[in-house]
mmCIF file of C-alpha atoms (C1' of nucleotides) in Angstrom:
data_model
loop_
_atom_site.group_PDB
_atom_site.id
_atom_site.type_symbol
_atom_site.label_atom_id
_atom_site.label_comp_id
_atom_site.label_asym_id
_atom_site.label_seq_id
_atom_site.Cartn_x
_atom_site.Cartn_y
_atom_site.Cartn_z
ATOM 1 C CA UNK A 1 9.535 3.991 25.588
ATOM 2 C CA UNK A 2 9.008 3.135 21.938
ATOM 3 C CA UNK A 3 10.672 -0.254 21.809
ATOM 4 C CA UNK A 4 12.131 -1.017 18.410
ATOM 5 C CA UNK A 5 12.203 -4.697 17.564
ATOM 6 C CA UNK A 6 14.161 -5.928 14.590
ATOM 7 C CA UNK A 7 13.833 -9.251 12.864
ATOM 8 C CA UNK A 8 17.350 -9.514 11.550
ATOM 9 C CA UNK A 9 20.528 -7.782 12.654
ATOM 10 C CA UNK A 10 20.993 -6.015 9.375
ATOM 11 C CA UNK A 11 17.954 -3.892 10.056
ATOM 12 C CA UNK A 12 19.811 -2.237 12.894
ATOM 13 C CA UNK A 13 22.744 -1.598 10.599
ATOM 14 C CA UNK A 14 20.564 -0.118 7.920
ATOM 15 C CA UNK A 15 18.903 2.083 10.490
ATOM 16 C CA UNK A 16 22.297 3.584 11.248
ATOM 17 C CA UNK A 17 23.023 3.961 7.536
ATOM 18 C CA UNK A 18 19.569 5.198 6.594
ATOM 19 C CA UNK A 19 19.684 8.410 4.662
ATOM 20 C CA UNK A 20 20.554 8.992 1.081
ATOM 21 C CA UNK A 21 24.060 10.280 1.769
ATOM 22 C CA UNK A 22 25.328 8.524 4.861
ATOM 23 C CA UNK A 23 27.260 5.725 3.184
ATOM 24 C CA UNK A 24 28.974 8.139 0.802
ATOM 25 C CA UNK A 25 29.703 10.561 3.601
ATOM 26 C CA UNK A 26 31.382 7.839 5.595
ATOM 27 C CA UNK A 27 33.545 6.868 2.646
ATOM 28 C CA UNK A 28 34.540 10.469 2.002
ATOM 29 C CA UNK A 29 35.213 11.299 5.634
ATOM 30 C CA UNK A 30 37.165 8.112 6.067
ATOM 31 C CA UNK A 31 39.438 9.231 3.261
ATOM 32 C CA UNK A 32 40.082 12.630 4.741
ATOM 33 C CA UNK A 33 37.319 14.802 3.367
ATOM 34 C CA UNK A 34 36.029 15.845 6.739
ATOM 35 C CA UNK A 35 34.666 19.366 6.612
ATOM 36 C CA UNK A 36 31.241 20.730 5.917
ATOM 37 C CA UNK A 37 32.250 22.877 2.983
ATOM 38 C CA UNK A 38 34.407 20.349 1.193
ATOM 39 C CA UNK A 39 31.755 17.675 1.574
ATOM 40 C CA UNK A 40 29.235 20.037 0.034
ATOM 41 C CA UNK A 41 31.576 20.619 -2.877
ATOM 42 C CA UNK A 42 32.277 16.909 -3.322
ATOM 43 C CA UNK A 43 28.549 16.128 -3.382
ATOM 44 C CA UNK A 44 26.873 18.903 -5.337
ATOM 45 C CA UNK A 45 23.452 17.324 -4.937
ATOM 46 C CA UNK A 46 23.241 17.244 -1.189
ATOM 47 C CA UNK A 47 21.649 20.206 0.531
ATOM 48 C CA UNK A 48 23.177 21.908 3.535
ATOM 49 C CA UNK A 49 20.221 20.903 5.645
ATOM 50 C CA UNK A 50 20.399 17.219 4.850
ATOM 51 C CA UNK A 51 24.162 17.159 5.170
ATOM 52 C CA UNK A 52 23.983 18.504 8.688
ATOM 53 C CA UNK A 53 21.142 16.178 9.645
ATOM 54 C CA UNK A 54 22.893 13.056 8.490
ATOM 55 C CA UNK A 55 26.251 13.997 9.975
ATOM 56 C CA UNK A 56 24.584 14.628 13.312
ATOM 57 C CA UNK A 57 22.803 11.309 13.248
ATOM 58 C CA UNK A 58 26.072 9.529 12.571
ATOM 59 C CA UNK A 59 27.563 11.388 15.502
ATOM 60 C CA UNK A 60 24.718 10.432 17.786
ATOM 61 C CA UNK A 61 25.066 6.804 16.711
ATOM 62 C CA UNK A 62 28.709 6.866 17.699
ATOM 63 C CA UNK A 63 30.054 6.419 14.175
ATOM 64 C CA UNK A 64 31.496 9.905 13.790
ATOM 65 C CA UNK A 65 32.885 12.428 16.194
ATOM 66 C CA UNK A 66 32.546 16.138 15.663
ATOM 67 C CA UNK A 67 35.541 18.251 16.513
ATOM 68 C CA UNK A 68 34.964 21.965 16.865
ATOM 69 C CA UNK A 69 38.231 23.873 16.969
ATOM 70 C CA UNK A 70 36.507 27.025 18.190
ATOM 71 C CA UNK A 71 38.270 29.209 15.707
ATOM 72 C CA UNK A 72 37.105 32.184 13.731
ATOM 73 C CA UNK A 73 36.145 31.660 10.977
ATOM 74 C CA UNK A 74 34.546 28.471 12.284
ATOM 75 C CA UNK A 75 36.423 25.243 11.732
ATOM 76 C CA UNK A 76 34.832 21.890 12.412
ATOM 77 C CA UNK A 77 35.993 18.436 11.433
ATOM 78 C CA UNK A 78 34.264 15.079 11.388
ATOM 79 C CA UNK A 79 36.186 11.904 12.021
ATOM 80 C CA UNK A 80 35.287 8.244 12.087
ATOM 81 C CA UNK A 81 35.394 6.925 15.645
ATOM 82 C CA UNK A 82 37.075 3.694 16.566
ATOM 83 C CA UNK A 83 33.668 2.095 16.879
ATOM 84 C CA UNK A 84 32.643 3.581 13.555
ATOM 85 C CA UNK A 85 35.624 2.053 11.834
ATOM 86 C CA UNK A 86 34.228 -1.404 12.523
ATOM 87 C CA UNK A 87 31.421 -0.350 10.222
ATOM 88 C CA UNK A 88 33.385 1.601 7.637
ATOM 89 C CA UNK A 89 35.644 -1.391 7.099
ATOM 90 C CA UNK A 90 32.637 -3.293 5.820
ATOM 91 C CA UNK A 91 31.534 -0.280 3.825
ATOM 92 C CA UNK A 92 34.799 -0.418 1.944
ATOM 93 C CA UNK A 93 33.826 -3.888 0.731
ATOM 94 C CA UNK A 94 30.498 -2.526 -0.394
ATOM 95 C CA UNK A 95 32.342 0.247 -2.160
ATOM 96 C CA UNK A 96 34.439 -2.254 -4.036
ATOM 97 C CA UNK A 97 31.392 -4.324 -4.873
ATOM 98 C CA UNK A 98 29.719 -1.239 -6.274
ATOM 99 C CA UNK A 99 32.669 -0.497 -8.510
ATOM 100 C CA UNK A 100 32.483 -3.978 -9.922
ATOM 101 C CA UNK A 101 28.749 -3.714 -10.312
ATOM 102 C CA UNK A 102 29.180 -0.522 -12.320
ATOM 103 C CA UNK A 103 31.592 -2.277 -14.647
ATOM 104 C CA UNK A 104 29.205 -5.179 -14.950
ATOM 105 C CA UNK A 105 26.363 -2.877 -15.869
ATOM 106 C CA UNK A 106 28.487 -0.959 -18.326
ATOM 107 C CA UNK A 107 29.394 -4.235 -19.996
ATOM 108 C CA UNK A 108 25.670 -4.928 -20.205
ATOM 109 C CA UNK A 109 25.068 -1.618 -21.934
ATOM 110 C CA UNK A 110 23.648 0.274 -18.982
ATOM 111 C CA UNK A 111 24.610 3.930 -18.932
ATOM 112 C CA UNK A 112 26.351 4.380 -15.590
ATOM 113 C CA UNK A 113 29.703 5.798 -14.677
ATOM 114 C CA UNK A 114 31.886 6.607 -11.736
ATOM 115 C CA UNK A 115 33.342 10.048 -11.197
ATOM 116 C CA UNK A 116 36.146 10.589 -8.757
ATOM 117 C CA UNK A 117 35.242 12.301 -5.530
ATOM 118 C CA UNK A 118 37.695 10.322 -3.491
ATOM 119 C CA UNK B 1 19.724 7.730 -21.995
ATOM 120 C CA UNK B 2 19.740 9.112 -18.462
ATOM 121 C CA UNK B 3 23.372 8.598 -17.573
ATOM 122 C CA UNK B 4 23.820 7.973 -13.876
ATOM 123 C CA UNK B 5 27.133 9.165 -12.500
ATOM 124 C CA UNK B 6 28.236 8.133 -9.042
ATOM 125 C CA UNK B 7 30.929 9.715 -6.952
ATOM 126 C CA UNK B 8 31.888 6.674 -4.938
ATOM 127 C CA UNK B 9 31.339 2.989 -5.632
ATOM 128 C CA UNK B 10 29.148 2.479 -2.625
ATOM 129 C CA UNK B 11 26.455 4.608 -4.206
ATOM 130 C CA UNK B 12 25.978 1.931 -6.827
ATOM 131 C CA UNK B 13 25.721 -0.685 -4.110
ATOM 132 C CA UNK B 14 23.198 1.308 -2.164
ATOM 133 C CA UNK B 15 21.180 1.830 -5.304
ATOM 134 C CA UNK B 16 20.858 -1.938 -5.578
ATOM 135 C CA UNK B 17 19.964 -2.197 -1.889
ATOM 136 C CA UNK B 18 17.687 0.824 -1.837
ATOM 137 C CA UNK B 19 14.314 0.037 -0.401
ATOM 138 C CA UNK B 20 13.275 -0.462 3.148
ATOM 139 C CA UNK B 21 13.169 -4.242 2.986
ATOM 140 C CA UNK B 22 15.770 -5.349 0.479
ATOM 141 C CA UNK B 23 18.602 -6.086 2.891
ATOM 142 C CA UNK B 24 16.326 -8.084 5.191
ATOM 143 C CA UNK B 25 14.795 -9.911 2.285
ATOM 144 C CA UNK B 26 18.214 -10.967 1.071
ATOM 145 C CA UNK B 27 19.123 -12.281 4.501
ATOM 146 C CA UNK B 28 15.886 -14.206 4.808
ATOM 147 C CA UNK B 29 15.992 -15.625 1.302
ATOM 148 C CA UNK B 30 19.610 -16.570 1.735
ATOM 149 C CA UNK B 31 18.622 -18.640 4.741
ATOM 150 C CA UNK B 32 15.883 -20.481 2.934
ATOM 151 C CA UNK B 33 12.818 -18.317 3.403
ATOM 152 C CA UNK B 34 12.151 -17.911 -0.265
ATOM 153 C CA UNK B 35 8.448 -17.683 -0.915
ATOM 154 C CA UNK B 36 6.088 -14.755 -1.121
ATOM 155 C CA UNK B 37 3.759 -15.934 1.612
ATOM 156 C CA UNK B 38 6.380 -16.927 4.138
ATOM 157 C CA UNK B 39 8.243 -13.676 3.627
ATOM 158 C CA UNK B 40 5.025 -11.786 4.265
ATOM 159 C CA UNK B 41 4.548 -13.741 7.464
ATOM 160 C CA UNK B 42 8.123 -13.213 8.592
ATOM 161 C CA UNK B 43 7.834 -9.464 8.021
ATOM 162 C CA UNK B 44 4.385 -8.430 9.175
ATOM 163 C CA UNK B 45 5.036 -4.787 8.333
ATOM 164 C CA UNK B 46 5.804 -5.119 4.666
ATOM 165 C CA UNK B 47 2.935 -4.744 2.251
ATOM 166 C CA UNK B 48 2.347 -7.138 -0.608
ATOM 167 C CA UNK B 49 2.896 -4.348 -3.092
ATOM 168 C CA UNK B 50 6.278 -3.334 -1.741
ATOM 169 C CA UNK B 51 7.401 -6.911 -1.297
ATOM 170 C CA UNK B 52 6.783 -7.654 -4.941
ATOM 171 C CA UNK B 53 8.399 -4.429 -6.086
ATOM 172 C CA UNK B 54 11.577 -4.973 -4.165
ATOM 173 C CA UNK B 55 11.893 -8.637 -5.082
ATOM 174 C CA UNK B 56 11.508 -7.744 -8.737
ATOM 175 C CA UNK B 57 14.137 -5.049 -8.553
ATOM 176 C CA UNK B 58 16.557 -7.492 -6.990
ATOM 177 C CA UNK B 59 15.794 -9.908 -9.800
ATOM 178 C CA UNK B 60 16.376 -7.270 -12.442
ATOM 179 C CA UNK B 61 19.667 -6.341 -10.799
ATOM 180 C CA UNK B 62 20.792 -9.935 -11.031
ATOM 181 C CA UNK B 63 20.883 -10.544 -7.287
ATOM 182 C CA UNK B 64 17.930 -12.906 -7.144
ATOM 183 C CA UNK B 65 16.383 -15.328 -9.551
ATOM 184 C CA UNK B 66 12.692 -16.045 -9.654
ATOM 185 C CA UNK B 67 11.669 -19.631 -10.184
ATOM 186 C CA UNK B 68 8.079 -20.252 -11.173
ATOM 187 C CA UNK B 69 7.155 -23.913 -10.868
ATOM 188 C CA UNK B 70 3.967 -23.394 -12.857
ATOM 189 C CA UNK B 71 1.890 -25.340 -10.410
ATOM 190 C CA UNK B 72 -1.588 -24.850 -9.129
ATOM 191 C CA UNK B 73 -1.894 -23.397 -6.615
ATOM 192 C CA UNK B 74 0.920 -21.113 -7.724
ATOM 193 C CA UNK B 75 4.366 -21.822 -6.349
ATOM 194 C CA UNK B 76 7.248 -19.441 -6.851
ATOM 195 C CA UNK B 77 10.639 -19.357 -5.195
ATOM 196 C CA UNK B 78 13.310 -16.717 -5.005
ATOM 197 C CA UNK B 79 16.948 -17.666 -4.785
ATOM 198 C CA UNK B 80 20.162 -15.729 -4.501
ATOM 199 C CA UNK B 81 22.138 -15.950 -7.729
ATOM 200 C CA UNK B 82 25.818 -16.678 -7.817
ATOM 201 C CA UNK B 83 26.444 -13.025 -8.561
ATOM 202 C CA UNK B 84 24.135 -12.018 -5.760
ATOM 203 C CA UNK B 85 26.038 -14.110 -3.279
ATOM 204 C CA UNK B 86 29.050 -11.838 -3.726
ATOM 205 C CA UNK B 87 26.836 -9.182 -2.212
ATOM 206 C CA UNK B 88 25.035 -11.238 0.408
ATOM 207 C CA UNK B 89 28.358 -12.374 1.802
ATOM 208 C CA UNK B 90 29.066 -8.775 2.728
ATOM 209 C CA UNK B 91 25.540 -8.376 4.005
ATOM 210 C CA UNK B 92 26.197 -11.123 6.489
ATOM 211 C CA UNK B 93 28.938 -8.971 7.985
ATOM 212 C CA UNK B 94 26.524 -6.079 8.219
ATOM 213 C CA UNK B 95 24.082 -8.400 9.883
ATOM 214 C CA UNK B 96 26.615 -9.350 12.486
ATOM 215 C CA UNK B 97 27.561 -5.710 12.997
ATOM 216 C CA UNK B 98 23.923 -4.874 13.564
ATOM 217 C CA UNK B 99 23.581 -7.547 16.213
ATOM 218 C CA UNK B 100 26.517 -6.102 18.063
ATOM 219 C CA UNK B 101 25.168 -2.608 17.658
ATOM 220 C CA UNK B 102 21.885 -3.693 19.206
ATOM 221 C CA UNK B 103 23.727 -5.073 22.222
ATOM 222 C CA UNK B 104 25.748 -1.899 22.465
ATOM 223 C CA UNK B 105 22.624 0.201 22.429
ATOM 224 C CA UNK B 106 20.915 -2.012 24.967
ATOM 225 C CA UNK B 107 23.899 -1.618 27.241
ATOM 226 C CA UNK B 108 23.495 2.138 26.795
ATOM 227 C CA UNK B 109 19.882 1.949 27.866
ATOM 228 C CA UNK B 110 18.291 2.275 24.434
ATOM 229 C CA UNK B 111 15.138 0.245 24.037
ATOM 230 C CA UNK B 112 15.859 -2.028 21.091
ATOM 231 C CA UNK B 113 15.639 -5.756 20.672
ATOM 232 C CA UNK B 114 16.060 -8.489 18.135
ATOM 233 C CA UNK B 115 13.325 -10.991 17.407
ATOM 234 C CA UNK B 116 14.043 -14.166 15.501
ATOM 235 C CA UNK B 117 12.809 -14.300 11.953
ATOM 236 C CA UNK B 118 15.734 -16.331 10.755
ATOM 237 C "C1'" DC C 1 -0.688 -18.898 -3.528
ATOM 238 C "C1'" DT C 2 1.297 -15.149 -6.069
ATOM 239 C "C1'" DG C 3 0.686 -11.402 -7.649
ATOM 240 C "C1'" DT C 4 -1.652 -6.309 -10.077
ATOM 241 C "C1'" DA C 5 -3.883 -1.960 -9.817
ATOM 242 C "C1'" DT C 6 -5.423 2.240 -7.335
ATOM 243 C "C1'" DC C 7 -5.467 5.475 -4.189
ATOM 244 C "C1'" DC C 8 -3.747 7.642 -0.145
ATOM 245 C "C1'" DT C 9 -0.486 8.725 3.637
ATOM 246 C "C1'" DT C 10 3.975 9.386 5.429
ATOM 247 C "C1'" DA C 11 8.944 9.956 5.316
ATOM 248 C "C1'" DT C 12 12.834 12.218 3.177
ATOM 249 C "C1'" DT C 13 14.906 15.480 0.815
ATOM 250 C "C1'" DG C 14 15.607 20.045 -1.491
ATOM 251 C "C1'" DA C 15 15.585 25.405 -1.884
ATOM 252 C "C1'" DT C 16 16.161 29.486 0.205
ATOM 253 C "C1'" DA C 17 17.117 32.911 3.439
ATOM 254 C "C1'" DC C 18 19.237 34.074 7.612
ATOM 255 C "C1'" DT C 19 22.522 33.728 12.177
ATOM 256 C "C1'" DG C 20 26.900 33.229 15.179
ATOM 257 C "C1'" DC D 1 32.782 28.643 7.599
ATOM 258 C "C1'" DA D 2 29.329 26.101 9.831
ATOM 259 C "C1'" DG D 3 24.939 25.797 10.760
ATOM 260 C "C1'" DT D 4 19.532 26.773 11.796
ATOM 261 C "C1'" DA D 5 14.743 27.579 10.334
ATOM 262 C "C1'" DT D 6 10.990 27.296 7.261
ATOM 263 C "C1'" DC D 7 8.501 25.889 3.493
ATOM 264 C "C1'" DA D 8 7.780 23.272 -0.630
ATOM 265 C "C1'" DA D 9 8.573 19.186 -3.520
ATOM 266 C "C1'" DT D 10 9.287 14.338 -4.219
ATOM 267 C "C1'" DA D 11 9.932 9.788 -3.217
ATOM 268 C "C1'" DA D 12 8.711 5.827 -0.835
ATOM 269 C "C1'" DG D 13 5.728 2.954 1.370
ATOM 270 C "C1'" DG D 14 0.889 1.212 3.066
ATOM 271 C "C1'" DA D 15 -4.209 -0.321 2.590
ATOM 272 C "C1'" DT D 16 -7.390 -2.348 0.006
ATOM 273 C "C1'" DA D 17 -9.663 -4.791 -3.505
ATOM 274 C "C1'" DC D 18 -9.340 -7.817 -7.253
ATOM 275 C "C1'" DA D 19 -7.231 -11.447 -10.808
ATOM 276 C "C1'" DG D 20 -4.804 -15.772 -12.680
#
DNA sequence: CTGTATCCTTATTGATACTG
DNA sequence: CAGTATCAATAAGGATACAG
């Protein structure tokens, strides 16, 4: 019953992306890194708890789908849904912008760098 | 000296956009709502403190410029810089995506709506 | 009008241990 | 391997009062 009213459309988008790791997760999953363990290894600073939480929220928002192969040992994969890809396409632009911004800041003497997790 | 290392470009972007109100602020300012008071009125839930903080961070990241007309009573305007517009262009896509997502959720029975602050 | 300065509350995230 | 549960830490934001 708690009606959420936004002022501008982007608030709804940011609600879906809210969470420290969601944008990165989407980029990684989009490029084929789609399992719990390998995501944990790619992002050493995310905790198991938060990883699960944010993946589940993306699933419940229709951006990701969770595929459980019912194997032993457990095997689960996350994939971007067709609907989700309408969002991840834009995220790729943001990714590119970020890369340029890093270069810009480096040129300005700021100490930032970009490792390769992709 | 604290070197920041990102894994994926989008982390740098999200660092620039981090803060509950920054994306909305950019949309509003882009469309001509560029003063402290009118932004406060358009977003009744942002506090003066946070508004100032986030505007200043956007200025220091080169996305906005702050123009002080040195009048009395004080008059200050915020404008998107040319560099910033490379980012706000993408934000407009996110804005549009959010509008569609709201409709999608409404169709699914979720109680969300979009007021008009623009 | 446009902000600063404090203090306080809430939201998010992290660490760790344990289960199917 | 994938995930849950619990507790502790931190970050982020809000309320209020005051200043140029």
